[in-house]
Coordinates of C-alpha atoms and ligand atoms in Angstrom, one line a residue:
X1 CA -32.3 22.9 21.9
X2 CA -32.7 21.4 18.4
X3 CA -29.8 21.2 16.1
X4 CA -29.2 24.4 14.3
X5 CA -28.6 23.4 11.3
X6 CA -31.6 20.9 10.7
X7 CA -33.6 21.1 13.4
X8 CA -36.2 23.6 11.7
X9 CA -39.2 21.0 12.1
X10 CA -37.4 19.5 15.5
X11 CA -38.8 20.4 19.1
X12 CA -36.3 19.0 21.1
X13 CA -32.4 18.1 21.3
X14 CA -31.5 14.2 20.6
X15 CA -31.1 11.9 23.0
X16 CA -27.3 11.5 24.3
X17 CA -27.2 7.9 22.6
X18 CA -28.5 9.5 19.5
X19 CA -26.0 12.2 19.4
X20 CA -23.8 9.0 20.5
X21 CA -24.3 7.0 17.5
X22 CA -24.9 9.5 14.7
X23 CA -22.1 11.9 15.7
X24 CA -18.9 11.3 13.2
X25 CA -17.1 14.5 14.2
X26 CA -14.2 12.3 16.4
X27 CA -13.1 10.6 12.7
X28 CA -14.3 12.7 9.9
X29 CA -12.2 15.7 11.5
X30 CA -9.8 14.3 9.1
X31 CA -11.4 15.6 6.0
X32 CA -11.2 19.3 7.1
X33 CA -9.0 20.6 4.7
X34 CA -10.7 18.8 2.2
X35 CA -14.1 20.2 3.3
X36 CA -12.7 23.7 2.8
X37 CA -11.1 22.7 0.0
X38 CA -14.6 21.9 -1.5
X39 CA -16.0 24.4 0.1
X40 CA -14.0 27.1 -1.8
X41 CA -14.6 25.8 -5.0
X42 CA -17.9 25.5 -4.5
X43 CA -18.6 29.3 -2.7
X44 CA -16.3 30.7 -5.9
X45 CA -18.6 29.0 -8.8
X46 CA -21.8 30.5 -7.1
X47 CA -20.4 33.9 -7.4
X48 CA -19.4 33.1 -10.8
X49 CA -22.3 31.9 -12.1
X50 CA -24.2 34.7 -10.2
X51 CA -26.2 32.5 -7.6
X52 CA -24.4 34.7 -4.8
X53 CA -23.1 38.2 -4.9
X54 CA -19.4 38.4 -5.6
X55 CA -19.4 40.3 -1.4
X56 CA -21.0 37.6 -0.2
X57 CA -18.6 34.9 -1.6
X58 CA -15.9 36.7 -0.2
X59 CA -16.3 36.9 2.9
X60 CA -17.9 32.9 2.7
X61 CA -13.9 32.1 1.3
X62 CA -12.2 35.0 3.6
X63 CA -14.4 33.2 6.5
X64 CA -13.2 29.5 5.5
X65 CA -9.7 31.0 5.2
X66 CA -9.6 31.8 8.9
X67 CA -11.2 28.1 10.0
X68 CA -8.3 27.0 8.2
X69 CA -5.9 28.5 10.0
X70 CA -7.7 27.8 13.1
X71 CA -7.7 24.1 12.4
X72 CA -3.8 24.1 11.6
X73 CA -3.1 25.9 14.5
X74 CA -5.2 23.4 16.9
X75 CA -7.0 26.2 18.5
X76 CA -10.6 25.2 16.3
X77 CA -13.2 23.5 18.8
X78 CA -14.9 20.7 17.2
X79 CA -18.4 19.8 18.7
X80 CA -20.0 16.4 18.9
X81 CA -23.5 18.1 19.0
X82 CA -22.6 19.5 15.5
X83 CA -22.2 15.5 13.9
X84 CA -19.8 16.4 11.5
X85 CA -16.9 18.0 10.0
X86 CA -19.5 19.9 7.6
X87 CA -22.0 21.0 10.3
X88 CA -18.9 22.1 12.2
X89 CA -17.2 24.2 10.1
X90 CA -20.4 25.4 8.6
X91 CA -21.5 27.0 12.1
X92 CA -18.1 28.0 12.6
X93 CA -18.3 30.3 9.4
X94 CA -21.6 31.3 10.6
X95 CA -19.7 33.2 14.0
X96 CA -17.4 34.7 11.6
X97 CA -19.3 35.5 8.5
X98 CA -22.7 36.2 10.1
X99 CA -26.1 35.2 8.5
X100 CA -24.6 35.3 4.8
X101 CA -22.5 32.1 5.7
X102 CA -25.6 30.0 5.3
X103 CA -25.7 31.3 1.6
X104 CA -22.9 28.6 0.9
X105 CA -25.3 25.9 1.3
X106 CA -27.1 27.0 -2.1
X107 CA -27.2 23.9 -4.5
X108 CA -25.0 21.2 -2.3
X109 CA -25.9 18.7 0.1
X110 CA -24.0 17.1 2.7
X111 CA -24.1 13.9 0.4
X112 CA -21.8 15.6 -2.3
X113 CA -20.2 17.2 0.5
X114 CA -19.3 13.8 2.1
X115 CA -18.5 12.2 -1.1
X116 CA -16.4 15.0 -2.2
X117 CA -13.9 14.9 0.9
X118 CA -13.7 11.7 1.3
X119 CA -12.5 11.4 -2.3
X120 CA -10.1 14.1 -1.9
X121 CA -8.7 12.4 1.0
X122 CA -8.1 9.0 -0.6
X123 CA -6.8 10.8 -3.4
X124 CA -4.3 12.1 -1.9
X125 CA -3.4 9.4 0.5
X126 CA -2.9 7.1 -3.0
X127 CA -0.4 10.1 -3.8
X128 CA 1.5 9.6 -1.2
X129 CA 1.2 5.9 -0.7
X130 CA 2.6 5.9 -4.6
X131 CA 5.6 7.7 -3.4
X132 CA 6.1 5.5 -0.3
X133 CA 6.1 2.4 -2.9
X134 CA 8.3 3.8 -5.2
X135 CA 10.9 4.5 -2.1
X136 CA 10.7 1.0 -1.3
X137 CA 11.4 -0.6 -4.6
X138 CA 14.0 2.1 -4.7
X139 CA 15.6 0.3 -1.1
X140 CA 15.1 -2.5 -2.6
X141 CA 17.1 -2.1 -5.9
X142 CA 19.3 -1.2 -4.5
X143 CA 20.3 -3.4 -2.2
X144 CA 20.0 -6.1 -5.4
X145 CA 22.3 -4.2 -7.1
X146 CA 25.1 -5.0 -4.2
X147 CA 23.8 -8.6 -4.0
X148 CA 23.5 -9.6 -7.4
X149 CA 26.1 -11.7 -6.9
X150 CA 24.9 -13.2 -3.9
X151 CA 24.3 -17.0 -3.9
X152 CA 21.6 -17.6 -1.7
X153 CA 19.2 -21.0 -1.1
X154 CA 16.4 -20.6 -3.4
X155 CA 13.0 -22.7 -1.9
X156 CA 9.5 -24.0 -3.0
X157 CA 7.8 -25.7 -0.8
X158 CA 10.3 -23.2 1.8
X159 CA 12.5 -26.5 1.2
X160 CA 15.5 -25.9 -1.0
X161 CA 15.3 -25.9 -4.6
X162 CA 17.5 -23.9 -7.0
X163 CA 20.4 -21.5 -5.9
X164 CA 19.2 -18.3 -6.9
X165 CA 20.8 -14.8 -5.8
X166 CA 19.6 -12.4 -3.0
X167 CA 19.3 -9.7 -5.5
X168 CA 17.1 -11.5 -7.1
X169 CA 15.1 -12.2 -4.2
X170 CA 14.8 -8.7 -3.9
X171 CA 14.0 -7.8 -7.3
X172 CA 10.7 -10.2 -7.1
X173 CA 9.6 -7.6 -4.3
X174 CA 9.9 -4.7 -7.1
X175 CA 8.0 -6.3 -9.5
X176 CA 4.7 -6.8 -7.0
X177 CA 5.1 -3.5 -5.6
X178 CA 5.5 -2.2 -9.5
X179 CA 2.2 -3.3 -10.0
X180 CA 0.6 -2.2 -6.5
X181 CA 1.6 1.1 -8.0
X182 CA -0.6 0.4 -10.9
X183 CA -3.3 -0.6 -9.1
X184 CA -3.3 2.7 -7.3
X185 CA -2.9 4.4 -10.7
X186 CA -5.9 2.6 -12.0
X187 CA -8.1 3.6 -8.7
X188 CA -6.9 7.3 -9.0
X189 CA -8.0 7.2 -12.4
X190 CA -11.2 6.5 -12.1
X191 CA -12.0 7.7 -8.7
X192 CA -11.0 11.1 -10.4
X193 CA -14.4 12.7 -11.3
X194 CA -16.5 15.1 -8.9
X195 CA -19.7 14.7 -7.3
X196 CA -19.9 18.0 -6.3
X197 CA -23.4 19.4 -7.3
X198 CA -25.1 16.4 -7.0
X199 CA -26.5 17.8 -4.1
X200 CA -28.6 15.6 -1.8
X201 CA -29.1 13.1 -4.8
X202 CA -31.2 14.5 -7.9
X203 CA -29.2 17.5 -8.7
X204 CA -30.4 20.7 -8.2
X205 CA -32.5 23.7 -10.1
X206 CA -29.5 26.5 -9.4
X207 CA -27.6 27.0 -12.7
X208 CA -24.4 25.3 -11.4
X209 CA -21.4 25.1 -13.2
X210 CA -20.0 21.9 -12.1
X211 CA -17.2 22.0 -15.0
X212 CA -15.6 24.8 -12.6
X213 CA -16.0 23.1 -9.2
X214 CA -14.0 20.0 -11.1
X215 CA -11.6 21.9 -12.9
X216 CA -10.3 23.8 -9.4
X217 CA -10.5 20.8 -7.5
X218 CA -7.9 18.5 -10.2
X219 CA -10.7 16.3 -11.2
X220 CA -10.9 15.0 -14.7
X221 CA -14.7 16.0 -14.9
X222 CA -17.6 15.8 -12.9
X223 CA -19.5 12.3 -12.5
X224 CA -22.4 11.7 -15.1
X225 CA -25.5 10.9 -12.5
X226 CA -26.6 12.5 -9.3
X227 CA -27.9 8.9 -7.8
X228 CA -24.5 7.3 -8.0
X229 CA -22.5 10.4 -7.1
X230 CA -23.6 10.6 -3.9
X231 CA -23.8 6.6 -3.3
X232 CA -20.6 5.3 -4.9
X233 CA -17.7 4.3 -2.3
X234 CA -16.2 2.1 -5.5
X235 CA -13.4 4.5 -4.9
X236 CA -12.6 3.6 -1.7
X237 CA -13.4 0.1 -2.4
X238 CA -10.5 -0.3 -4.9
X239 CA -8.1 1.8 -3.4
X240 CA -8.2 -0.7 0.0
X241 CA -8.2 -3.8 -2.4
X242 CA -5.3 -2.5 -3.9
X243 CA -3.8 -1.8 -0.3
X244 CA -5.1 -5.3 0.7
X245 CA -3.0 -6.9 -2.0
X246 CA -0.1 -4.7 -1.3
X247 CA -0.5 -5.7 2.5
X248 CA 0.3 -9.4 1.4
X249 CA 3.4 -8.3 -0.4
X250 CA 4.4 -6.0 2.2
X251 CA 3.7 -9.4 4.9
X252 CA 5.4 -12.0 2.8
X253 CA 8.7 -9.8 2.6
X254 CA 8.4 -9.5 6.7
X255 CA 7.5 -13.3 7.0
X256 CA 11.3 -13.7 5.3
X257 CA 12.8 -11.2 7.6
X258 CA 11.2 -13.3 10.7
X259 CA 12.4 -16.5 8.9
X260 CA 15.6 -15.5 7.7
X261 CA 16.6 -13.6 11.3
X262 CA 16.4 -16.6 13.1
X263 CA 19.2 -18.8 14.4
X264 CA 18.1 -21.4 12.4
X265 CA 18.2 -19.4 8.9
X266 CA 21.2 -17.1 9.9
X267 CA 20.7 -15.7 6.2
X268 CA 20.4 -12.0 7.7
X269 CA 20.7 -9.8 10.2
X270 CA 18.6 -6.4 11.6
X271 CA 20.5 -3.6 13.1
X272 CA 19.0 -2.1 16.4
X273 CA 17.4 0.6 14.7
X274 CA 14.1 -2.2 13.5
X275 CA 14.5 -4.7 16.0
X276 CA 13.7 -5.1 20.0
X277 CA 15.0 -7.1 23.0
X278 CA 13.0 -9.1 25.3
X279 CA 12.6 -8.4 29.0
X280 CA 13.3 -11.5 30.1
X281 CA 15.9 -12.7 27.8
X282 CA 18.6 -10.9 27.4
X283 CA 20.1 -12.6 24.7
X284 CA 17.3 -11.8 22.0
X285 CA 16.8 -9.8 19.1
X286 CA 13.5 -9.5 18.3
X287 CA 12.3 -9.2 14.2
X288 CA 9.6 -6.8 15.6
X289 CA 8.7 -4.5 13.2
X290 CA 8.8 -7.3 10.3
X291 CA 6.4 -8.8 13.0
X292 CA 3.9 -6.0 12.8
X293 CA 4.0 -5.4 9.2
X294 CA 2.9 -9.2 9.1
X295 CA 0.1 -8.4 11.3
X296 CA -0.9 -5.3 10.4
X297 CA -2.4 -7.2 7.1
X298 CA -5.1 -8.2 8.8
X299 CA -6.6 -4.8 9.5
X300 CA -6.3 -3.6 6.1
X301 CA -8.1 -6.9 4.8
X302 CA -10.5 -6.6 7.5
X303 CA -11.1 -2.7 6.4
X304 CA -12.0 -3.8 3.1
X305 CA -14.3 -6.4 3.9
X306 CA -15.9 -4.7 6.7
X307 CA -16.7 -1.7 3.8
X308 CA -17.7 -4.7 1.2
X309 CA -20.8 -5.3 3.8
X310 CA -21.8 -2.2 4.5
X311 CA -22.2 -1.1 0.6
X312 CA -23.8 -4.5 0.1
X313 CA -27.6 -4.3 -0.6
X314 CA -27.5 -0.4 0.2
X315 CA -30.8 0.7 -1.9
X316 CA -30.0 4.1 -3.8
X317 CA -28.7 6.8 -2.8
X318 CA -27.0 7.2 0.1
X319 CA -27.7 5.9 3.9
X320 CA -26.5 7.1 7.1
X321 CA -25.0 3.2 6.9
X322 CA -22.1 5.0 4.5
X323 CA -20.7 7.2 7.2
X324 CA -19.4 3.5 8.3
X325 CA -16.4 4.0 5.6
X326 CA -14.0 6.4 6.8
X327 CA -12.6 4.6 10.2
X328 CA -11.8 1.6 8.2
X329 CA -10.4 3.2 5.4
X330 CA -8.4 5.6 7.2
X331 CA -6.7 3.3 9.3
X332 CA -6.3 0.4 6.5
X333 CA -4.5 3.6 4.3
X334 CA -2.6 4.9 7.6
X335 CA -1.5 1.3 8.5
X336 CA -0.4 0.7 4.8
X337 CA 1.7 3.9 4.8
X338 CA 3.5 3.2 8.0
X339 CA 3.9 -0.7 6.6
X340 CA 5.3 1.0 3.5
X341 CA 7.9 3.0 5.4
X342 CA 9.3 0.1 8.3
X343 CA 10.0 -2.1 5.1
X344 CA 11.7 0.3 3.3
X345 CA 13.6 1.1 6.6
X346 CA 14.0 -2.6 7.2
X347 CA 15.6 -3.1 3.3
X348 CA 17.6 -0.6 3.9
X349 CA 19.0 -1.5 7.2
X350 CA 19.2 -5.6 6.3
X351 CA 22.6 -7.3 6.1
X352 CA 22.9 -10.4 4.5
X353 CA 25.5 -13.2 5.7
X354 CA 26.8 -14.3 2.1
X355 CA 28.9 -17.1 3.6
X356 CA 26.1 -18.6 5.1
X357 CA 23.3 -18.3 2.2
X358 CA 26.2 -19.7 -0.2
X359 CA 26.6 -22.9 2.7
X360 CA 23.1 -23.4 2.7
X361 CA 22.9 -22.9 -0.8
X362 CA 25.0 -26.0 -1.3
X363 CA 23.7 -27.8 1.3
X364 CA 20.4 -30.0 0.1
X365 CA 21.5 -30.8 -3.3
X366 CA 20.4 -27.9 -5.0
X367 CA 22.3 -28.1 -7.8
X368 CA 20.4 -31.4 -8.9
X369 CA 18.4 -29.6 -11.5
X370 CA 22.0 -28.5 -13.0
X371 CA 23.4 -32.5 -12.9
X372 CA 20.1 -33.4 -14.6
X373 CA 20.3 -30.6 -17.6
X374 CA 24.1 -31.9 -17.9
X375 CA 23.0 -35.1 -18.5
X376 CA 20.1 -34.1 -20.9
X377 CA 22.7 -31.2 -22.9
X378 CA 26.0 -33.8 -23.0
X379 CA 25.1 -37.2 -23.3
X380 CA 21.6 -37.2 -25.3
X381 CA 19.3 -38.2 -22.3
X382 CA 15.4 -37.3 -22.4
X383 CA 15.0 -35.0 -19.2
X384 CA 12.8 -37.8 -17.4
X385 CA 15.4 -40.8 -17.3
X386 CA 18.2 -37.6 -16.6
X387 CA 15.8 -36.9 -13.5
X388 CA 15.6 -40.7 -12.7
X389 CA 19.8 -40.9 -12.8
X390 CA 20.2 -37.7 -11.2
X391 CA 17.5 -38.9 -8.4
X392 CA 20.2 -42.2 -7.8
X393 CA 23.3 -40.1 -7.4
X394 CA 21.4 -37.7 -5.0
X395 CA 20.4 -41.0 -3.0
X396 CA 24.2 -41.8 -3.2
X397 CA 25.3 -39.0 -1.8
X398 CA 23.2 -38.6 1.0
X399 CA 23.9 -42.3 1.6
X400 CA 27.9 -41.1 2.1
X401 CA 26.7 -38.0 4.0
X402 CA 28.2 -35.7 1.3
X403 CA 27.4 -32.8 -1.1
X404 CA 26.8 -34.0 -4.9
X405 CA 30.2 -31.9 -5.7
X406 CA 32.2 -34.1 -3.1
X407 CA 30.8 -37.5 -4.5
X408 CA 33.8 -39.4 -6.7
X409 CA 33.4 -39.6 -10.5
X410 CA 33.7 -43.5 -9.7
X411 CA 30.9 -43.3 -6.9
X412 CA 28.5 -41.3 -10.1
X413 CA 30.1 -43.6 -12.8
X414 CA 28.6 -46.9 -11.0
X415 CA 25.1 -45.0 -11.7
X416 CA 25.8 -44.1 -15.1
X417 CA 29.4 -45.0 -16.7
X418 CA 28.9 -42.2 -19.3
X419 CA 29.5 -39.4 -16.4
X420 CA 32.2 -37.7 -17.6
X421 CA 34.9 -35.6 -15.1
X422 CA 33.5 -32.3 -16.7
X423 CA 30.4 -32.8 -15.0
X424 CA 31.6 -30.9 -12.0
X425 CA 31.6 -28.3 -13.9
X426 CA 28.1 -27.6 -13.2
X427 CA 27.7 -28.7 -10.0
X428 CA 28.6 -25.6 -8.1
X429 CA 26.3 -23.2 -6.7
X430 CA 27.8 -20.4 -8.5
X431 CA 28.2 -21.7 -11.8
X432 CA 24.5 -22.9 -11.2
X433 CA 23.1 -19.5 -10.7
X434 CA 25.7 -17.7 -12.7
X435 CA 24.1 -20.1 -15.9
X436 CA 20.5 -19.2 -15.7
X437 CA 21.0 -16.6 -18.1
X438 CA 17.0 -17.5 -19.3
X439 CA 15.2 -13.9 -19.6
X440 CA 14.2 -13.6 -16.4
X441 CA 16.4 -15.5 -14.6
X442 CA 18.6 -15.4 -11.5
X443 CA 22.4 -14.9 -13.3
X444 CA 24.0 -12.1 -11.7
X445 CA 24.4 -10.3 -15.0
X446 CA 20.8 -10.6 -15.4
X447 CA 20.2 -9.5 -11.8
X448 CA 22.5 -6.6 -12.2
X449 CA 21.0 -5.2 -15.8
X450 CA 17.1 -5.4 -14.4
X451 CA 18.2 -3.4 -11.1
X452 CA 19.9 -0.8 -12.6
X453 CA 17.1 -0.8 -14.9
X454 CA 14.7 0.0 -11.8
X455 CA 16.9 2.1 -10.2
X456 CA 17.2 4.3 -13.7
X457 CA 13.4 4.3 -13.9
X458 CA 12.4 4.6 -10.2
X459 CA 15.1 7.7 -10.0
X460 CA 13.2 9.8 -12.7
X461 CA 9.8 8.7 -11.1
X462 CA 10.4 10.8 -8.0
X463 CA 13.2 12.2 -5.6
X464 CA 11.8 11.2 -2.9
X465 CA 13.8 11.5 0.9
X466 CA 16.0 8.3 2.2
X467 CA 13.5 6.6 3.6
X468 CA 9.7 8.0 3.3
X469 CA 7.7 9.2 6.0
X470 CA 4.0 7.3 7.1
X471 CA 1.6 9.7 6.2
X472 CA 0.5 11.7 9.6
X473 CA -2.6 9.5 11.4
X474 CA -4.0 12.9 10.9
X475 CA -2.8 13.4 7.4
X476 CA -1.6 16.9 6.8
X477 CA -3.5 18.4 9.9
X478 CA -1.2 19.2 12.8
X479 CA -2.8 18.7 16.4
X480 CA -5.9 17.0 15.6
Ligands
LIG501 N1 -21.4 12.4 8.3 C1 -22.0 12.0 7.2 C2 -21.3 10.8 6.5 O1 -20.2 10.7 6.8 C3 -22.2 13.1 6.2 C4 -23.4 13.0 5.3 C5 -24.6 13.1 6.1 N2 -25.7 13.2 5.2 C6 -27.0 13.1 5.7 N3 -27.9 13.1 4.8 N4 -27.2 12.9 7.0 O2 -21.8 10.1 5.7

């Protein structure tokens, strides 16, 4: 048998490896409550602008009422012969509605169709992943708040540099997921215009109104061309670029927690609740979910590249090649949103050791920076021959085996006789964080005023639960 809905000019059925390769039904079973969505919209504006009888359109929207419910409750059968979400739901309303179901057809295209779920669906997965950011910088604030004080080892070159504080460690986390969250924002914004009515790519000859079918569904306004309404994947194109570059935020937080975990760093430890033993060694605790948040960047890249080659070269309009976008995206966007929440879980859950940042604070001469600004603000020297004495004593200590602090003003007054004893003073790892009071810097009081800042600001953004939730793998729909 031909395919119902297209196979007018068809003799016979397609071959299984047809049906194989063109069928999208097992991933775009997502979008069903966006294609009903749509589909409401569209049935109510061709009542309204007198395309279909107002009886007709009602039982169309009674008809996708029921499907609805029939897909929440898990009881719809979705058919592979039927390709997609569209053709399925569409044949569905045709056992409900009778012949009068094909009327909601009039004026659309499966190309609109297509473009207008998936849109919806990205939409509102950037919703959600907005919230699932702004509970993480929320985690994250707060633990800086209660570690603003917290001398910690700061690196370059992951070899220690500066003392800085774990709060504001934490606090350079907010700031790239603050403007992840703009990204999103800026995606949303644009993606926010409907291509409903486009129809199959030129527009069509009903009198439309696609002002209404924009309006109901939240969009801004519906797009300006028919050719790049039904072609366009920018939208989905930015919003995984976006999730790409959150991905390597989100992986060089879990690189610390792998780094930091270890024996060897001691800095922090994981509770049971985000880490795992190992079967053969009893002793372990395993950094396992920072692990997979580390990992789980390479799928979300991969997404967006693999969707960067199919759109390149595509002549206009659209191609069966752009049904390749949803798996990617969906699982770049899922993986994100399940990233999203084991970090925030992880913050949360993380205990630093402060006795042992502060000793490895101290430890590698960090504060040599703070000896060599002494020696530039007290006695008068440029900053290059301050670096050139400070370089000696650091040599001098690590001749004796000892921290700059424990070297004798005598053993320091053989390099330079103008050292004075108040040059201790700054040598501390303390003092040395507590003085970078430069905008921006790491003092605790700094630390303190730009977390409760964020945690001011982040509270009126949303109330969002303890810890947010992944979005669902099949986002909103239960049993599918
Ligand atoms: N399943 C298709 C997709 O995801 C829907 C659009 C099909 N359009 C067409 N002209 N065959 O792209």
């Amino acid at each position: 048998m031909s395919n119902k809905m297209w196979g007018g000019r068809f003799q016979s059925a397609p071959h299984a490896i047809m049906e194989e390769i063109n069928a999208s039904i097992d991933f775009d079973r997502k979008l069903a409550l966006q294609d009903i969505a749509g589909s409401k919209a569209h049935v109510a504006m061709l009542a309204k602008t007198g395309i279909i009888t107002r009886e007709q359109a009602d039982a169309i929207d009674a008809g996708l009422e029921r499907i609805r419910g029939e897909i929440e409750s898990g009881i719809f059968t979705f058919s592979r012969a039927l390709e997609d979400i569209h053709m399925n739901i569409e044949s569905r309303l045709a056992e409900l509605v009778g012949p009068d179901a094909g009327r909601l057809h009039t004026a659309r295209s499966r190309n609109d169709q297509v473009a207008l779920d998936f849109r919806l669906w990205v939409r509102d997965t950037i919703d959600a992943l907005d919230a699932q950011i702004a509970d993480l910088q929320r985690a994250l604030a707060e633990k800086a708040l209660a570690h603003a004080g917290t001398v910690m080892p700061g690196f370059t070159h992951l070899q220690t540099a500066q003392p800085v504080t774990f709060g504001h460690h934490l606090l350079a986390y907010v700031e790239m997921f603050w403007r992840d969250r703009g990204r999103l924002r800026d995606a949303r914004a644009r993606l926010n215009e409907s291509p409903l009515g486009a129809a199959a790519l030129a527009g069509t000859s009903f009198p439309i109104d696609r002002e209404m079918t924009a309006r109901a569904l939240g969009f801004e306004r519906p797009t300006a061309n028919s050719l790049d309404s039904v072609s366009d994947r920018d939208f989905a194109l930015e919003t995984l670029a976006a999730a790409a570059i959150c991905a390597v935020h989100l992986s060089r937080f879990a690189e610390e927690m792998v780094l930091w975990t270890s024996r060897q760093f001691g800095f922090v430890t994981l509770s049971d609740a985000f880490t795992t033993g190992s079967s053969i060694m009893p002793q372990k605790r395993n950094p396992d979910a920072a692990e997979l948040v580390r990992g789980k960047a390479g799928r979300i890249f991969g997404a967006l590249q693999a969707l960067l080659v199919v759109m390149k070269g595509l002549p206009l309009a659209y191609s069966k090649d752009m049904q390749e976008d949803k798996e990617g995206t969906f699982d770049a966007l899922q993986s994100l949103s399940l990233c999203l929440a084991a970090t925030a879980g992880m913050v949360r859950d993380v205990e630093p050791d402060a006795a042992r940042m502060r000793e490895a604070a101290g430890a590698s001469y960090a504060t040599a920076t703070d000896l060599a600004d002494w020696l530039v603000r007290r006695l008068g020297l440029p900053f290059r021959e301050a670096h050139h004495v400070t370089g000696q004593v650091v040599a001098a200590a690590a001749a004796k085996k000892q921290g700059l602090e424990q070297l004798s003003l005598a053993d320091m007054q053989a390099i330079d006789p103008r050292i004075t004893p108040e040059v201790f003073s700054v040598l501390g790892v303390e003092q040395s964080a507590t003085s970078r009071t430069s905008h921006g810097g790491t003092a605790p009081n700094n630390v303190r005023e730009q977390a409760e800042k964020w945690i001011d600001r982040l509270g009126q953004a949303s109330n969002s639960p303890e810890t947010s939730r992944p979005i669902p793998s099949h986002q909103g729909l239960r049993s599918l």
